Coordinates of C-alpha atoms in Angstrom, one line a residue:
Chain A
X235 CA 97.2 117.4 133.7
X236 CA 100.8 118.1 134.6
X237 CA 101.8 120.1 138.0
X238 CA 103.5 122.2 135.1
X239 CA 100.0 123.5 134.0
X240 CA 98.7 124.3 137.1
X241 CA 101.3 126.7 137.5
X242 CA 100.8 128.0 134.7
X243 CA 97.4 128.9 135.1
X244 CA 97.8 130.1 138.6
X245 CA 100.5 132.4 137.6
X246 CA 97.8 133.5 134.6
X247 CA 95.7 134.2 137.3
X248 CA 97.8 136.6 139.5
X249 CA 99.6 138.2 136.6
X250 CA 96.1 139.5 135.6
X251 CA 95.0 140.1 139.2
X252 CA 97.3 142.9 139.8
X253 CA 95.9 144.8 136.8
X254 CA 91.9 143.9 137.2
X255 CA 89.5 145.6 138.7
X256 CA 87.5 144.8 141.5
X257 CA 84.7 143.1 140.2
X258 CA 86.6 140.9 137.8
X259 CA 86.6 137.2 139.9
X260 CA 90.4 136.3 140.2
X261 CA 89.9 133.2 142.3
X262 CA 90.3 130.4 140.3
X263 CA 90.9 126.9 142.9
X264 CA 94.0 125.0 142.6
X265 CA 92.2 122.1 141.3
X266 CA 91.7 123.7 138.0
X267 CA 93.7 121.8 136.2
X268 CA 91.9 118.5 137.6
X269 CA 88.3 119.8 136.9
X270 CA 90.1 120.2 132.9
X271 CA 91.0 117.1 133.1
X272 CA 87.9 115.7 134.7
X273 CA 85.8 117.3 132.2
X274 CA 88.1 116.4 129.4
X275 CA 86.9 112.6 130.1
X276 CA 83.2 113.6 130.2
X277 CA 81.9 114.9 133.9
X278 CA 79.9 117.6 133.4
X279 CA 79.9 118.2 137.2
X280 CA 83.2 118.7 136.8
X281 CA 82.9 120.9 133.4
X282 CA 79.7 122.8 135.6
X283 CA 82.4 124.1 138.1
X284 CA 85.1 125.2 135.4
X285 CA 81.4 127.4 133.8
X286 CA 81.1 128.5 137.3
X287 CA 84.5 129.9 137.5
X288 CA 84.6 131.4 134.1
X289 CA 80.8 132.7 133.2
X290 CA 81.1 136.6 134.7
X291 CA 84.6 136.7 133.0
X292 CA 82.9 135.0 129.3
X293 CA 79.7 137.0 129.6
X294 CA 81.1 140.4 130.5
X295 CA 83.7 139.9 127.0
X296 CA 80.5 138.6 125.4
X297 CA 78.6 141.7 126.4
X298 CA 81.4 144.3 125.5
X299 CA 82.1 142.5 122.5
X300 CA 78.2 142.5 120.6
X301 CA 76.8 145.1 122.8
X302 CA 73.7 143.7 124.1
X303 CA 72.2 140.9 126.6
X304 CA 71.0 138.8 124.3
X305 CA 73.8 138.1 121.9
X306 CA 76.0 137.8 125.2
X307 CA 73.9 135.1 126.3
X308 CA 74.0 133.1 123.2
X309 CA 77.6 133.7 122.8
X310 CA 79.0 132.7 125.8
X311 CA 76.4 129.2 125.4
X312 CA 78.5 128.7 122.5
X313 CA 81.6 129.9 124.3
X314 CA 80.9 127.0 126.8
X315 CA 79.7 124.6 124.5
X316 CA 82.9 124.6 122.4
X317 CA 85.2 124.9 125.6
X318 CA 83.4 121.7 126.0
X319 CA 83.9 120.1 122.9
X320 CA 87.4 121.3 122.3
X321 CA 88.5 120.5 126.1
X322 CA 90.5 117.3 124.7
X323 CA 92.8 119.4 122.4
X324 CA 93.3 122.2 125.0
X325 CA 97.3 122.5 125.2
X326 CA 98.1 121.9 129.3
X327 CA 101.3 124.2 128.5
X328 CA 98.9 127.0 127.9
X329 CA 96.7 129.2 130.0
X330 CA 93.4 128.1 130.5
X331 CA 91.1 131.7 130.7
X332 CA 93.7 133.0 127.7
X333 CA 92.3 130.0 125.1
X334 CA 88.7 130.4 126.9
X335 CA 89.0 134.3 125.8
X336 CA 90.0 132.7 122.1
X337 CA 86.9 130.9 121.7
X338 CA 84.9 133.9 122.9
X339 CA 86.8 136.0 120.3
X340 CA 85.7 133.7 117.7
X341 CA 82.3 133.5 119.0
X342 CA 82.2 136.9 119.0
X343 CA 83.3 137.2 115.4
X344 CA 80.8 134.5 114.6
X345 CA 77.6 135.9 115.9
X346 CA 78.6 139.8 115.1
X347 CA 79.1 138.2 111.2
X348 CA 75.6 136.5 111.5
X349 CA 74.3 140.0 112.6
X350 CA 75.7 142.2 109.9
X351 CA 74.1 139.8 107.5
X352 CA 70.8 140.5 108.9
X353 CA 71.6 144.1 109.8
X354 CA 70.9 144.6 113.1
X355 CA 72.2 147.2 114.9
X356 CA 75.3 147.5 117.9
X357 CA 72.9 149.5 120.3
X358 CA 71.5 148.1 123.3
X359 CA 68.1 148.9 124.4
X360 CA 68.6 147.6 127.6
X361 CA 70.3 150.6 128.9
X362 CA 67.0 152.5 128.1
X363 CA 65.4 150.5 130.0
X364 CA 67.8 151.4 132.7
X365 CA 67.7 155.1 132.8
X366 CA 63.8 154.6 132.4
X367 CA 63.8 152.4 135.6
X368 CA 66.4 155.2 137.3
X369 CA 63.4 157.8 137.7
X370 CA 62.1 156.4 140.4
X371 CA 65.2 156.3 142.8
X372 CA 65.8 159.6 144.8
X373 CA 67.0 162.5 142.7
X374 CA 70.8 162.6 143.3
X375 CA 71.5 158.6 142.7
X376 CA 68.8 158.9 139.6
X377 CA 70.9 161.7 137.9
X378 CA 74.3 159.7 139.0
X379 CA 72.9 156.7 137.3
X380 CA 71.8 158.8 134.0
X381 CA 75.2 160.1 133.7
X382 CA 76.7 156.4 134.1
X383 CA 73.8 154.9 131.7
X384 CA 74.5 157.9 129.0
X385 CA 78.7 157.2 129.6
X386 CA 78.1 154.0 128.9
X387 CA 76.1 154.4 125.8
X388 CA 78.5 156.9 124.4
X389 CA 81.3 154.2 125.1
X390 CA 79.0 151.5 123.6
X391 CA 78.5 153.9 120.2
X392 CA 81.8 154.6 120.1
X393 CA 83.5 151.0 120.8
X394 CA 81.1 150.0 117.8
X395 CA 82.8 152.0 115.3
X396 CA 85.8 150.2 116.0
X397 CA 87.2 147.4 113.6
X398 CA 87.0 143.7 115.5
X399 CA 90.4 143.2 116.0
X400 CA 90.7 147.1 117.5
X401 CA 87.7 146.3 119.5
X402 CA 88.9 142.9 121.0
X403 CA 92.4 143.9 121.8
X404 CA 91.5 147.4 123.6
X405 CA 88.7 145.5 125.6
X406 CA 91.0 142.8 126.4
X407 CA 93.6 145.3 127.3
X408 CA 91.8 148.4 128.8
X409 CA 89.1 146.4 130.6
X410 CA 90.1 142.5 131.2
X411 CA 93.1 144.0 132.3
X412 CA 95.6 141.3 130.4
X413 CA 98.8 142.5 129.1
X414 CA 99.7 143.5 125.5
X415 CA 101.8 140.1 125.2
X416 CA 98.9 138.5 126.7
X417 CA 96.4 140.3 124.4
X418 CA 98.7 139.0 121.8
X419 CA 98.8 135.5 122.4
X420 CA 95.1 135.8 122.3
X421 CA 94.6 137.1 119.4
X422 CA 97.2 135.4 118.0
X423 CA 99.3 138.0 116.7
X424 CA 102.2 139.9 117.7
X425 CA 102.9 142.3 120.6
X426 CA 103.6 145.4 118.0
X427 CA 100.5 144.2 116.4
X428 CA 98.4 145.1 119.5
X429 CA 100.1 147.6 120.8
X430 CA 99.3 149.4 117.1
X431 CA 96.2 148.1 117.3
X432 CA 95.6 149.4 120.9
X433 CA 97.0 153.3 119.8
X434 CA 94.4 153.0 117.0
X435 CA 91.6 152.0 118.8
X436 CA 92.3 155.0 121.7
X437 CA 92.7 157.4 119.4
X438 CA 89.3 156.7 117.4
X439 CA 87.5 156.4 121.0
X440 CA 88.9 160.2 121.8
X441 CA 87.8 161.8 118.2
X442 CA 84.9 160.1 118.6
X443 CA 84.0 161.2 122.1
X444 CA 85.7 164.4 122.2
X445 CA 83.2 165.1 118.6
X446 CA 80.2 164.0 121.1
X447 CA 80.7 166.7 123.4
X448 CA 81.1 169.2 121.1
X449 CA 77.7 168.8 119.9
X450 CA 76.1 168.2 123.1
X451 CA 77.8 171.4 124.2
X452 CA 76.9 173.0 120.9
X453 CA 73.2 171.4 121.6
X454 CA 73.6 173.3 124.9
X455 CA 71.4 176.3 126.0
Chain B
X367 CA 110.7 165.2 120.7
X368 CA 109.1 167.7 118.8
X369 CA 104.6 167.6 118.8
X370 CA 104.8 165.5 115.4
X371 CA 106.5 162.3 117.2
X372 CA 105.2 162.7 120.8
X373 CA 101.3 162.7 119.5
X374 CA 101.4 159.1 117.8
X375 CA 102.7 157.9 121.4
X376 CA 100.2 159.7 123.6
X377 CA 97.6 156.6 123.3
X378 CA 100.2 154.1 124.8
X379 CA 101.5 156.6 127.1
X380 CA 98.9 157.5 129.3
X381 CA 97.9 153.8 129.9
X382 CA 101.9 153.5 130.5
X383 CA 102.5 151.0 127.3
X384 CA 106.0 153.1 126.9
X385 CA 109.1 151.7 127.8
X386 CA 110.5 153.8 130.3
X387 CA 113.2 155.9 128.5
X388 CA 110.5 157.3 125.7
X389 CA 108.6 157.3 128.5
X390 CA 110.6 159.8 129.6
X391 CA 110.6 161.9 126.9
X392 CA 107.1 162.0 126.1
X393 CA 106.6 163.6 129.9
X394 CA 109.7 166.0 129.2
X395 CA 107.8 167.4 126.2
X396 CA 104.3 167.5 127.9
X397 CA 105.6 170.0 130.9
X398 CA 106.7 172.4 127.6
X399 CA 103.7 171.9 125.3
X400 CA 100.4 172.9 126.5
X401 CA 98.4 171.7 123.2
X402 CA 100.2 167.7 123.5
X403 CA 99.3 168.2 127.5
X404 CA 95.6 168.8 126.3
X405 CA 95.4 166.1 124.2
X406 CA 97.1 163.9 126.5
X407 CA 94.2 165.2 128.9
X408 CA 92.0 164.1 126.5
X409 CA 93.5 160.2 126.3
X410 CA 93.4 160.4 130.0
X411 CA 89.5 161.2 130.2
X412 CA 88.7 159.0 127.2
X413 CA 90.5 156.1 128.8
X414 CA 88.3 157.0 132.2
X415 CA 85.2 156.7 129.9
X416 CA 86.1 153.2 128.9
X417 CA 86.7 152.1 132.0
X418 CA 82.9 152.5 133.0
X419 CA 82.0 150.5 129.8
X420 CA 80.6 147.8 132.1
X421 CA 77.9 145.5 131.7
X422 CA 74.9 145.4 133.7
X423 CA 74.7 143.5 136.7
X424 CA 73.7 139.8 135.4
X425 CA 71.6 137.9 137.9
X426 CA 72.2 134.2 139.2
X427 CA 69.4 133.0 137.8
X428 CA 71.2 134.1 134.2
X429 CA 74.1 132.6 134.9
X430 CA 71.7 129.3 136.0
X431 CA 70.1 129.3 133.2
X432 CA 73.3 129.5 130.9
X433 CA 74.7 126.8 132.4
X434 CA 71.5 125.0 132.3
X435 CA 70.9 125.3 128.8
X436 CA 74.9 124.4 128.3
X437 CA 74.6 120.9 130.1
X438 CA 71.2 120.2 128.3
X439 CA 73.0 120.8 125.1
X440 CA 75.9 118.7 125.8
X441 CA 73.7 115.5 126.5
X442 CA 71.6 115.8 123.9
X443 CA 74.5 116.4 121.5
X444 CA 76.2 113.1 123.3
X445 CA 72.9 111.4 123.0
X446 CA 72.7 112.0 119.1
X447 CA 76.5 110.9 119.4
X448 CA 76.0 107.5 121.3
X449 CA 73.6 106.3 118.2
X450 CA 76.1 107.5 115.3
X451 CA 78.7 105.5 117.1
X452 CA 76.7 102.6 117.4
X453 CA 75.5 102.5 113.7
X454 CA 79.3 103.6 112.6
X455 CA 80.7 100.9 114.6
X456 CA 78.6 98.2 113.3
X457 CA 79.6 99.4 110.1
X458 CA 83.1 99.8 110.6
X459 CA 83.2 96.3 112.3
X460 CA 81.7 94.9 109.1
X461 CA 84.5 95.9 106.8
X462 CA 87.5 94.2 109.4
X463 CA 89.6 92.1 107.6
X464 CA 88.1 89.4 109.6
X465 CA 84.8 90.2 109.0
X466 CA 85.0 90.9 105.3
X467 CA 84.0 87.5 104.2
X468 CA 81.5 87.0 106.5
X469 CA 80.0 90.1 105.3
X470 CA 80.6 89.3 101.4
X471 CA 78.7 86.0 102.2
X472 CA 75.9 88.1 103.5
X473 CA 75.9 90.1 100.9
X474 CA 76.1 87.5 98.4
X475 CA 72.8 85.4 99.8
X476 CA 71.1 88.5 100.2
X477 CA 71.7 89.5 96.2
X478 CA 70.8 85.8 95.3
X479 CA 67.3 86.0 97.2
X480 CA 66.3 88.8 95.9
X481 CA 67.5 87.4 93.1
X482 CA 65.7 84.3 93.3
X483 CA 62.0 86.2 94.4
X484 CA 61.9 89.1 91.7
X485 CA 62.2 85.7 89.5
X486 CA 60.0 84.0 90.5
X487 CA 56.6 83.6 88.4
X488 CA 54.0 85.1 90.1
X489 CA 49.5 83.9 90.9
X490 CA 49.4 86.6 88.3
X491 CA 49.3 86.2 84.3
X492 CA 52.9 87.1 83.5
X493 CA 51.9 88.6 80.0
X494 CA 48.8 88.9 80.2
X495 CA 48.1 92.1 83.0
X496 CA 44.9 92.9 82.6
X497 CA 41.8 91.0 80.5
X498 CA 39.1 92.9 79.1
X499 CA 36.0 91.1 78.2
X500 CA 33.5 93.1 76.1
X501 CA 30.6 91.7 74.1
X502 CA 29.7 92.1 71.0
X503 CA 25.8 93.3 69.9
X504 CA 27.1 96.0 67.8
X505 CA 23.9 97.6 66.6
X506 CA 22.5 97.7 70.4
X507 CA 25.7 98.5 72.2
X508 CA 26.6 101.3 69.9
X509 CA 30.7 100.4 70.9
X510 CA 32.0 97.6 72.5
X511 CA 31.2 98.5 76.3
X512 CA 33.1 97.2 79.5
X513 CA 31.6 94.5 81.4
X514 CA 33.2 96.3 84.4
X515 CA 31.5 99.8 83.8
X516 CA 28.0 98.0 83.6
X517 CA 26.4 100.1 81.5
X518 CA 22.4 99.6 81.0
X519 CA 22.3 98.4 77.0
X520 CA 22.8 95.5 77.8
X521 CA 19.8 92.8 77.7
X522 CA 19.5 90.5 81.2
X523 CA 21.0 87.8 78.8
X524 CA 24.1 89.6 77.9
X525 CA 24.4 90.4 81.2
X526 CA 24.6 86.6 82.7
X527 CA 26.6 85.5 79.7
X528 CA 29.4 88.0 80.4
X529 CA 29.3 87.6 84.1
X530 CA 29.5 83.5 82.9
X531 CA 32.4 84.5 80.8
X532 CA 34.0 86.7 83.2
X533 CA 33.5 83.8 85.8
X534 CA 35.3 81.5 83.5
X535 CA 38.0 83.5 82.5
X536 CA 39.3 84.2 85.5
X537 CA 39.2 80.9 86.8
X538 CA 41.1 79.9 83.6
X539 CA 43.7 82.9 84.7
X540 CA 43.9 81.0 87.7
X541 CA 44.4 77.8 86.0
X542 CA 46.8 78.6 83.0
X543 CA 49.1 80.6 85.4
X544 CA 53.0 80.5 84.4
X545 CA 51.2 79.2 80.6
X546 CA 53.0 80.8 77.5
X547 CA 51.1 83.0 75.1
X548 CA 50.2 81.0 72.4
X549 CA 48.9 78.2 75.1
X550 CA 46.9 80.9 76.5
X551 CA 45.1 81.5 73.1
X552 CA 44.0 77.9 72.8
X553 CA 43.0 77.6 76.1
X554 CA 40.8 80.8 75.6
X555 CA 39.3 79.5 72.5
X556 CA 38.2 76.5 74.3
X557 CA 37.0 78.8 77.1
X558 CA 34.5 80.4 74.7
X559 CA 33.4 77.8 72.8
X560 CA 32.3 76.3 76.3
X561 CA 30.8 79.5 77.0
X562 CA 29.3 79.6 73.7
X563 CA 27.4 76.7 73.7
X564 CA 25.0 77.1 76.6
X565 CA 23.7 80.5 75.7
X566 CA 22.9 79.0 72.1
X567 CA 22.4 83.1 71.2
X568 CA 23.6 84.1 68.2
X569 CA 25.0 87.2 69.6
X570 CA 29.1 87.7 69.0
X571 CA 31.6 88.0 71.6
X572 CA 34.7 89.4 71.6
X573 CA 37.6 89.0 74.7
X574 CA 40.3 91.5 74.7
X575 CA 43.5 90.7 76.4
X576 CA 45.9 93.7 76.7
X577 CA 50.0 92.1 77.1
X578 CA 52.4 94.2 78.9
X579 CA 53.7 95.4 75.6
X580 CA 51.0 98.1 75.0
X581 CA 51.0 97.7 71.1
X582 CA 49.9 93.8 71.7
X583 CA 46.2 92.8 72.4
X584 CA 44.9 90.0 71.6
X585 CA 41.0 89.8 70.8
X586 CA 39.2 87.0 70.6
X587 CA 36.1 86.9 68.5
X588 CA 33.2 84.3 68.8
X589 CA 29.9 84.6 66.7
X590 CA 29.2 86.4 63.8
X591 CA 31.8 88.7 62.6
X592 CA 31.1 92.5 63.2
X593 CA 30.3 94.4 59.9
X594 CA 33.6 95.8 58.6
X595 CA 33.8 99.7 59.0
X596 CA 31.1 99.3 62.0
X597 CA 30.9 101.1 64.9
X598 CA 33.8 99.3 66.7
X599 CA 36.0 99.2 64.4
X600 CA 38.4 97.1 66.0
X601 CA 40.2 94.5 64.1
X602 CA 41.8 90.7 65.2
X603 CA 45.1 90.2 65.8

């Protein structure tokens, strides 16, 4: 591993650390690049530490991409298990988290075809289990925690009505916090390409939550 | 910048995707417009909303377990790998130019013994697969009846004389092994009349021998011919 690529994926790291929120783990160690290159020659302690450093950031995609704790799981499994097997052609010019995210796209893709095919559906049930679980807090952090659990299942509806490649560049946008030319290498695709693709997907989230509240305030006494 | 070209920009510019002059412009025309301001609004809550698209708080022991289940997968995948490689390698190494005789020569001793064993005459009769010895006493018997099934017509006599016969014949199977056909038939003939003698009964005896070819059986007949059109029907060679 050059010193070039270590660079590189430092400077990945605080060019996206400016833009992400809090709870999005930004410290990655220097020695990144040696635990690639560890891991590339087979030590899995080595390849342990790189999962260690990148499972919040695969299984929170995971999750935003499929929609539910299961699928994430499996996904980001596979998302490790091909970082794994693919770890000898990763480019060391390239940033590491930006070809990790790839993978996950393509896991994503994977598992949400597999899905379709059996027709399941984009809705999580764990956030029922959530608000259930809420009731028995105190009164103001219960109904604070039913407004979030609702939020997030009108955000989980409405992200689901969005084509894939909407859905994966306004997630890695809006939420991972990468920028469009980022987003673009990603997806492999060009900045104007996202950026439409970003428009698009922010205007179908508005319709479709603006059309929400209208009913719940039409459902309202 | 009129409503009809500020709306399509709204989405980029309230997460500040504009380049700074249309940038510009867009927030020049949203201080005059009050319906592009709402829906700006609008962008601006929506945007909020999708910030709180977060995933619930995964435990350690998830994140264990995935990593867990990763490292399991990976040595048991390398497992499988280490025995392809070492079959694949033995193979490959067979077909190096330096090998390549070697391994014709193998393959060459290996055609030539099997070779040499499926030739090879076996204990067994070669044409002769299975014998059938039936006796004759057509008016008791009804049919000519297989020793082997030991069916209760027969008289005690019959009985010793084919187990006699039977006892015979198969050491002459033993003995003619690797013989030709037509040796086989003399050698039979001689078998029965040897067989014959002792008994001194008058009663016939017929020996079937069924080749491979299934439209070949040869049947020996001793005794007094059976009655033409009676109940066994069954003709010589």
């Amino acid at each position: 591993m050059s010193q070039a690529a270590t660079i590189e994926a430092h400077e990945f790291t605080v060019a996206s650390e400016k833009r992400l929120p809090e709870n999005i783990p930004t410290q990655i160690p220097g020695s990144l690049a040696r635990l690639i290159e560890r891991a590339a020659a087979g030590d899995l302690v080595a390849f342990e530490e790189i999962m260690k450093h990148s499972e919040k950031r695969v299984m929170r995609m995971t999750w935003r991409m499929l929609g539910n704790e299961a699928d994430a799981r499996d996904a980001a499994q596979e998302v490790f298990l091909r970082v794994y097997k693919y770890l000898g052609r990763f480019k060391q010019d390239q940033p590491f988290f930006a070809w990790v995210y790839q993978i996950t796209l393509n896991v994503c893709r994977d598992i949400a075809k597999k899905r379709q095919q059996y027709n399941t559906q984009f809705i999580s049930l764990e956030n029922d289990n959530e608000a259930a679980s809420v009731v028995s807090d105190n009164h103001a952090d219960a109904e604070e925690t039913l407004i979030r659990v609702q939020e997030r299942e009108l955000m989980l509806k409405a992200i689901a009505t969005l084509p894939e490649r909407e859905r994966a560049a306004i997630l890695l946008r809006d939420l991972e916090g990468l920028s469009t030319e980022e987003v673009a290498h990603i997806m492999k695709s060009t900045a104007t390409t996202v950026r439409s693709q970003i428009s698009s997907a922010r205007q179908k989230i508005r319709v479709y939550c603006g059309r929400y509240l209208k009913k719940r305030g039409a459902m309202a006494p | 910048m009129n409503c009809k070209n500020v709306e399509p920009l709204l989405p980029l510019y309230v997460s500040g995707d504009l380049e700074a002059e249309r940038s510009q412009l867009v927030a020049a025309h949203l201080q005059s417009c009050a319906q592009c301001s709402l829906v700006a609004d609008e962008y601006a809550w929506a945007s909020q909303l999708l910030q709180r698209y977060e995933p619930p708080r995964f435990s350690d022991d998830i994140y264990a377990r995935l990593r867990e289940g990763v490292l399991n997968e990976i040595e048991r995948e390398s497992h499988a790998r280490v025995w392809s490689g070492v079959f694949s390698q033995f193979f490959l190494a067979l077909v190096q130019p330096r090998m390549r005789w070697i391994t014709a020569a193998l393959l060459l001793a290996m055609s030539v013994t099997a070779l040499y064993l499926s030739r090879k005459p076996s204990r067994q009769l070669p044409n002769e697969q299975q014998i059938v010895v039936r006796t004759g006493e057509p008016k008791q018997a009804g049919s000519g009846a297989d020793v082997r099934s030991g069916t209760s017509s027969f008289s005690k006599k019959g009985k010793d004389r084919i187990a006699t016969t039977h006892r015979l014949v198969t050491r002459k199977r033993e003995a003619i092994a690797g013989a030709v056909a037509t040796n086989l038939s003399r050698e039979f003939d001689k078998t029965l009349k040897v067989n014959a003698q002792p008994s001194r009964a008058p009663a016939p005896m017929r020996v079937e021998m069924q080749t491979s070819d299934r439209n070949i059986r040869i049947i020996w007949l001793s005794g007094p011919r059976p009655v033409a059109g009676g109940t066994d029907g069954s003709k010589g060679l």
